Short mmCIF file of C-alpha atoms in Angstrom, two decimals:
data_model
loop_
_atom_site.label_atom_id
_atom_site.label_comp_id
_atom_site.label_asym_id
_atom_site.label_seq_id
_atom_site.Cartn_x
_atom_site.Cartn_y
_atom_site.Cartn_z
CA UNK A 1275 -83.35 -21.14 108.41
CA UNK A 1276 -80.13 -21.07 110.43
CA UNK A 1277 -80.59 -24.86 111.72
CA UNK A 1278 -80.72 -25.63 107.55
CA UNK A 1279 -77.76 -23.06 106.95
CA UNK A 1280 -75.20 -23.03 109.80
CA UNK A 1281 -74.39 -27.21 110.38
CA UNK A 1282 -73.66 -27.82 106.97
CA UNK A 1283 -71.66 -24.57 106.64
CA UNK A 1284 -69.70 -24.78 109.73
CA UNK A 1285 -68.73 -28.50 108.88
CA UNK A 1286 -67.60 -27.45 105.65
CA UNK A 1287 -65.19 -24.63 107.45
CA UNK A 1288 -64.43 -26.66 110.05
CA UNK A 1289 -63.64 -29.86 107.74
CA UNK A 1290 -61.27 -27.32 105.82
CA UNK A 1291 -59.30 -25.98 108.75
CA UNK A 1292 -56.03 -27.51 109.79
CA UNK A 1293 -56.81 -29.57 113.55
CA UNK A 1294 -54.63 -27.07 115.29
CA UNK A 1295 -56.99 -24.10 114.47
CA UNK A 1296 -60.32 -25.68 115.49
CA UNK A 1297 -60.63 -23.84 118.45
CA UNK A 1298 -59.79 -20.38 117.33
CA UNK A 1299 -62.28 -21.22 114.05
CA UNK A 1300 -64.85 -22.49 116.17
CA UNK A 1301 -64.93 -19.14 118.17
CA UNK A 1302 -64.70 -16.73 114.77
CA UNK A 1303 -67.94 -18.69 113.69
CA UNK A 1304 -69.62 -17.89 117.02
CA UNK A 1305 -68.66 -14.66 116.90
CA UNK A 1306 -69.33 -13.92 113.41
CA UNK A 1307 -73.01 -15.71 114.03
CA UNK A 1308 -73.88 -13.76 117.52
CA UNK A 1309 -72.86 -10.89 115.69
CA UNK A 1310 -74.47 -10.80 112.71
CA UNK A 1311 -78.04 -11.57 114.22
CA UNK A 1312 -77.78 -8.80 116.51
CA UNK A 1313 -76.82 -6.40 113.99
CA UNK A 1314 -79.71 -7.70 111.30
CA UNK A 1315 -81.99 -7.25 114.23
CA UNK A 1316 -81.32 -3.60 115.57
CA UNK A 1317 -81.11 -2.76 111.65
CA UNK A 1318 -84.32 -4.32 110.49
CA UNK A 1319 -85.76 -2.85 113.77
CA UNK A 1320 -84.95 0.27 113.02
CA UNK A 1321 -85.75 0.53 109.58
CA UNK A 1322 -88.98 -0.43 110.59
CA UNK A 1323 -89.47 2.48 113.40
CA UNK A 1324 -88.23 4.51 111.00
CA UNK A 1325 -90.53 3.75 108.13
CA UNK A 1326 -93.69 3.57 110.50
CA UNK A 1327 -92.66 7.26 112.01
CA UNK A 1328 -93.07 8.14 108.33
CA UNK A 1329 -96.41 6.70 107.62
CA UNK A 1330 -97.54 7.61 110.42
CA UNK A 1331 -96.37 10.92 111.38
CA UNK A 1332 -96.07 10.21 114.92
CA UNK A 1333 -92.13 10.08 116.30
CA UNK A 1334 -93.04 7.04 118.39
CA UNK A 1335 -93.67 3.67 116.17
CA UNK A 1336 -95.14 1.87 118.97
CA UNK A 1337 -98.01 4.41 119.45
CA UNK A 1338 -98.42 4.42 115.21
CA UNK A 1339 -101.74 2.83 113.99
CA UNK A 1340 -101.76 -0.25 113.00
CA UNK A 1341 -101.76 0.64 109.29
CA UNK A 1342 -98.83 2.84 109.96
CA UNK A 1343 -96.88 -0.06 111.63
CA UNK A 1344 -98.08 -2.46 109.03
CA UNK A 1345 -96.92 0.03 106.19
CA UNK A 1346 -93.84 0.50 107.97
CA UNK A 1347 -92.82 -3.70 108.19
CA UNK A 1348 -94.02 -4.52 104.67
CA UNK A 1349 -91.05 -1.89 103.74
CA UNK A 1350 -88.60 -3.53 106.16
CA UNK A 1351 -89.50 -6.84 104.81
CA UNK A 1352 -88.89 -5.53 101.19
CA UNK A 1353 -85.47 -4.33 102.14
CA UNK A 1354 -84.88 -7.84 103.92
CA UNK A 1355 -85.99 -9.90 100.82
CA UNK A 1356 -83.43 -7.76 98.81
CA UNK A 1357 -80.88 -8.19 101.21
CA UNK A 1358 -81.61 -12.30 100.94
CA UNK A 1359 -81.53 -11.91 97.28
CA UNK A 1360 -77.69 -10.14 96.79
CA UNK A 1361 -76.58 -12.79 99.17
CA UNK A 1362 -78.23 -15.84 97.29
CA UNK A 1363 -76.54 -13.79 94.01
CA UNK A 1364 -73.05 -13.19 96.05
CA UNK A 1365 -73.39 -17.39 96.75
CA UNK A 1366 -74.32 -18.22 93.50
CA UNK A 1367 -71.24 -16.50 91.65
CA UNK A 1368 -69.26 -17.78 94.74
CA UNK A 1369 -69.64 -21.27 94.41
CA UNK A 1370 -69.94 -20.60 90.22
CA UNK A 1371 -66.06 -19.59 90.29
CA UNK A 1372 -65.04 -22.08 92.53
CA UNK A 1373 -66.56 -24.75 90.30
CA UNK A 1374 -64.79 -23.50 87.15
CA UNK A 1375 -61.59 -23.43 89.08
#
């Protein structure tokens, strides 16, 4: 998904940016990118230790059964898919008001 997302986007911000602050815009992308990926991935993880502690009763997810663990990432990817969905939403009304303007 990010080889599909992130070239067209960053050419679009990049195309948009006065030649003068490539550089610095260049480096807010990568930083905005690293971060975010990290961040979705300690979250998700998480969530998903979390939710198999739960099903499983056990404070360590890794020694959870397997339906335990699978309990626990069918919940995490629930919370993902929502997650996708408010940001296809947030996108949608995005690129709605910039049309009308």
């Amino acid at each position: 998904g990010m080889g599909i997302f992130q070239s067209p986007n960053n050419s679009a911000i990049l195309g948009s940016v006065p030649r003068d602050q490539l550089g610095v815009t260049s480096g807010m992308l990568t930083i905005n990118r690293t971060t975010a990926s990290v961040t979705g991935s300690a979250v998700l993880g998480t969530l998903w230790a979390a939710r198999t502690s739960v099903y499983s009763g056990v404070a360590d997810a890794a020694e959870a059964p397997a339906a335990a663990q699978a309990a626990g990432l069918a919940d995490t990817m629930v919370v993902a898919a929502i997650l996708v969905a408010g940001a296809l939403l947030l996108g949608g009304w995005a690129w709605l008001s910039k049309r009308k303007a």
